[in-house]
Each structure stands twice: as structure tokens, then as C-alpha cells.
XYZ file of C-alpha atoms in Angstrom:
232
model
C -4.248 4.737 32.058
C -0.852 5.957 31.250
C -0.211 4.105 28.356
C -3.230 5.739 26.861
C -2.120 9.121 27.727
C 1.657 8.511 26.375
C -0.117 7.248 23.046
C -1.752 10.351 22.713
C 0.987 12.691 23.732
C 2.373 12.607 19.888
C -0.610 14.797 19.063
C -0.318 17.208 22.014
C 0.791 21.042 21.184
C 2.591 21.676 24.571
C 1.523 25.324 23.963
C -1.865 24.718 23.803
C -1.628 22.712 26.970
C -0.020 25.171 28.860
C -2.237 27.812 27.398
C -5.459 26.032 28.782
C -4.125 26.188 32.633
C -4.800 29.770 33.646
C -3.290 31.132 36.635
C -6.255 32.406 39.179
C -4.846 35.748 39.154
C -4.594 36.598 35.256
C -4.581 35.459 31.894
C -0.577 34.175 32.619
C -0.442 30.398 31.463
C 1.015 28.212 33.957
C 4.919 27.567 32.948
C 6.488 24.340 32.131
C 8.445 24.542 35.447
C 5.018 25.161 37.380
C 3.844 21.933 36.145
C 6.394 19.862 37.008
C 6.854 21.242 40.347
C 3.182 20.795 41.060
C 3.156 17.328 40.174
C 6.394 16.554 41.706
C 4.877 17.915 45.109
C 1.786 15.820 44.407
C 3.747 12.665 44.043
C 5.967 13.788 47.013
C 2.721 14.206 49.310
C 1.096 10.637 47.973
C 4.316 8.816 48.616
C 5.320 10.512 52.196
C 1.487 9.615 53.244
C 1.714 6.284 51.371
C 4.809 5.031 52.920
C 4.005 6.555 56.332
C 0.870 4.302 56.035
C 2.164 1.459 54.820
C 5.255 1.219 57.092
C 3.328 1.505 60.428
C 2.515 -1.216 62.743
C -0.768 -3.083 61.085
C -0.340 -0.920 58.117
C -0.343 -3.840 55.935
C -2.055 -6.336 58.233
C -5.105 -4.229 59.275
C -5.883 -2.828 56.026
C -7.865 -5.297 54.015
C -6.919 -3.290 50.861
C -3.444 -4.422 51.140
C -3.357 -7.042 53.635
C -1.176 -9.917 52.412
C -2.911 -13.242 52.637
C -1.463 -16.883 52.177
C 0.084 -17.174 48.520
C -2.836 -18.811 45.939
C -0.675 -21.765 45.483
C -0.789 -22.213 48.960
C -4.443 -21.391 49.506
C -5.497 -24.915 49.510
C -2.784 -25.363 52.238
C -4.020 -22.905 54.764
C -7.631 -24.145 54.165
C -6.835 -27.675 54.942
C -4.956 -27.018 57.855
C -7.594 -24.715 59.433
C -9.902 -27.875 58.911
C -7.071 -29.957 60.847
C -7.270 -27.488 63.839
C -4.057 -25.904 62.758
C -5.306 -22.476 62.216
C -3.227 -20.799 64.670
C -0.179 -21.913 62.410
C -1.707 -20.283 59.388
C -2.824 -16.830 61.423
C 0.895 -16.730 62.642
C 1.972 -17.188 59.323
C 0.016 -14.251 57.804
C 0.679 -11.732 60.743
C 4.444 -12.753 60.085
C 4.518 -11.848 56.278
C 2.581 -8.778 56.963
C 5.279 -7.440 59.135
C 7.657 -8.026 56.546
C 5.827 -5.943 54.226
C 5.573 -2.988 56.759
C 9.375 -3.025 57.409
C 10.099 -3.156 53.951
C 8.034 -0.314 52.993
C 10.296 2.206 55.353
C 12.987 1.835 52.518
C 10.578 3.208 49.500
C 11.171 6.757 49.876
C 14.718 7.158 48.195
C 13.947 5.047 45.405
C 10.517 7.156 44.724
C 12.434 10.469 45.237
C 14.902 9.265 42.340
C 11.957 8.752 40.144
C 10.386 12.162 40.860
C 13.569 13.595 40.161
C 14.150 12.240 36.853
C 10.279 13.556 35.484
C 10.622 15.250 32.161
C 8.027 17.977 31.053
C 6.768 15.357 28.783
C 6.035 12.840 31.599
C 4.266 15.754 33.526
C 1.745 16.785 31.263
C 0.994 13.245 30.041
C 0.199 12.665 34.198
C -1.548 15.858 34.262
C -3.741 15.195 31.357
C -3.989 11.121 32.535
C -6.281 8.981 34.671
C -6.873 9.662 38.362
C -3.895 7.037 38.867
C -1.550 8.095 36.155
C 1.108 9.701 38.462
C 1.239 6.031 40.158
C 1.528 4.490 36.985
C 4.506 6.343 36.049
C 5.890 5.450 39.572
C 5.322 1.645 38.741
C 6.914 2.107 35.404
C 9.881 3.882 36.787
C 10.360 2.218 40.210
C 9.210 -1.136 40.265
C 12.576 -3.004 39.632
C 14.504 -0.968 42.200
C 11.705 -1.464 44.785
C 11.770 -4.883 44.117
C 15.891 -5.277 44.364
C 15.461 -3.032 47.546
C 12.610 -4.786 49.383
C 13.666 -8.530 48.544
C 16.644 -8.761 51.193
C 14.460 -6.548 53.488
C 11.698 -9.192 53.130
C 13.801 -11.897 53.352
C 15.482 -10.848 56.539
C 12.241 -10.006 58.374
C 10.458 -13.203 57.161
C 13.291 -15.091 58.807
C 13.262 -12.747 62.081
C 9.276 -12.997 62.398
C 9.615 -16.647 61.847
C 7.388 -16.430 58.848
C 9.588 -18.996 57.065
C 9.492 -21.067 59.749
C 5.830 -21.121 59.856
C 5.667 -21.381 56.214
C 7.927 -24.523 55.970
C 5.902 -26.174 58.905
C 2.552 -25.322 57.303
C 3.615 -26.648 53.563
C 5.615 -29.709 55.453
C 2.489 -30.756 57.282
C 0.132 -30.595 54.421
C 2.458 -32.105 52.064
C 2.750 -35.406 54.486
C -1.161 -35.659 54.103
C -1.664 -38.816 51.804
C -2.562 -38.152 47.984
C -2.303 -34.168 48.186
C -0.422 -32.265 45.510
C 2.603 -31.146 46.744
C 3.006 -27.613 46.767
C 6.188 -25.221 47.510
C 5.650 -21.429 45.923
C 8.416 -18.872 46.234
C 7.474 -17.293 49.548
C 10.211 -14.296 49.469
C 9.350 -13.398 45.809
C 5.421 -13.203 46.456
C 5.886 -11.455 49.468
C 8.012 -8.964 48.282
C 5.832 -7.970 44.927
C 2.603 -7.940 47.321
C 4.560 -5.403 49.251
C 5.232 -3.236 46.151
C 1.446 -3.472 44.749
C 0.407 -2.167 48.191
C 2.504 0.666 48.075
C 1.191 1.510 44.660
C -2.464 0.929 45.579
C -1.954 3.723 48.725
C -0.083 6.140 46.493
C -2.695 6.093 43.961
C -5.822 6.465 46.547
C -3.580 9.962 47.678
C -3.211 10.939 43.704
C -6.745 10.460 43.584
C -7.594 12.682 46.476
C -5.179 15.651 45.290
C -7.194 15.647 41.995
C -10.214 15.269 43.474
C -10.449 17.041 46.687
C -9.195 20.603 46.843
C -8.503 19.918 50.769
C -6.145 17.537 49.961
C -4.246 20.082 47.891
C -1.868 21.320 50.823
C 0.171 23.966 49.024
C -0.509 26.646 46.636
C 1.289 25.402 43.676
C -0.736 22.079 44.283
C -3.910 24.077 44.350
C -2.771 26.067 41.155
C -1.840 23.050 38.929
C -4.411 20.751 39.912
C -7.166 23.343 40.191
C -6.519 24.824 36.841
C -6.052 21.372 35.327
C -9.496 20.341 36.147
C -7.972 17.078 37.469
């Protein structure tokens, strides 16, 4: 995890770390600039691929890893309505929820780029020596709040546009009118916003792992050099 990587940074001698990454053509160590450039490019590739995948039609809805389902607090609502023959109402709501996520994902790139631009050599070395998702953890630490603030109004607008808010209100109203049930009313907008962000991070983590593990995914010379020599 990124936390363990950062904790051990105090013991890192940067010169030794750089000396361990040899360029293929000789004995010249990778420079600090090489490491930062390679990691920034890796993050850019992952972000471009992850954002494109998430923001396309059905990017969320047909990807079971990130598909947004009924909020946990409302699972009982969905189950009960299906038993009452109102499954289509639940399905319409779920589809609309994922359409909102797909729309919001389109707004993510500038926020991620800002985080990449701010990366320091300490961040870079920690990421390079970290776990397979260390770069993604860095993005989570530096972008989550900005993504939330940017995504929330987009999710709100799209939920209304796709009638998800209406569908959700109808679902909850119908359920709450059933005798003896415990009334529910979870915060739909906050839930959908954070699930959108979580889905993006998951896709970016997958891309990061590919770059670390699969030489074919290293689409430029700097990626081949930095990740090839790091052993990651």
C-alpha cells in the first residue's frame, strides 16, 4: 500500500535507489527526471485509458467490477419491490444511476493532470518501489476531494436528467408505504458521486498493474526504461 511505501521512504538513500535502475545501453543510472517523467507518463496512460473506458456508454453499466447498484441502505427496498412485481422500476433506476457516473467520468482528466503535475521526486520513488497500485493510491490521496466536488453537480444534473432521482423517489415512496417496514431515505447523490470516483480508481489501478507487469503495455521508451529497470 502507499502508506507502507511512504513510511519506509525515510530509510531510502535516493542515490542508491537511482543506482539500482540501470539503462539498458550502459551503466548510467536513471536520472530523477527520468523516473518522474516515466511515472507521469504511466499515470497519464492509465488515466486516459481508465477515463475513456468509464465515460463511454455502458462503461459503468456493463462492467460488473464498477457497476453502481442500489445503495446498501436501499437493498431491502429493491428486493421488496421486485417481489411485488416492480422490478422494472428498480432496473430503470439502476441504469440511470450508471448513466450519471458515465457522464461525470468525462470531467476527471483535468483533475488527474493537476495531481500528476504536482508529483515530486519523493512521490515518484515511493510509487516506483511500491505495490502494484501505488500510483493509484497517490491519485486517491491527491484527487479524491477535487473529484467529489467536480462530480457532485454533474451527477446531480444527470440523475435528474435521466429521471433517476424520480425513479428513486418513487421506489422509496412505494416501499415506505408498505405497512410495518422501516423507513429509508439514503443520500443518493453522495452515494452515486463516491461510487463513480471509486470506479475510476479501480480502472486506473488495472491500467497501472498492466504497465508494471506487462511489457506490451509500456507504450513508450521511457515507460519501458523506468518500469523495465525497476523490476516492477
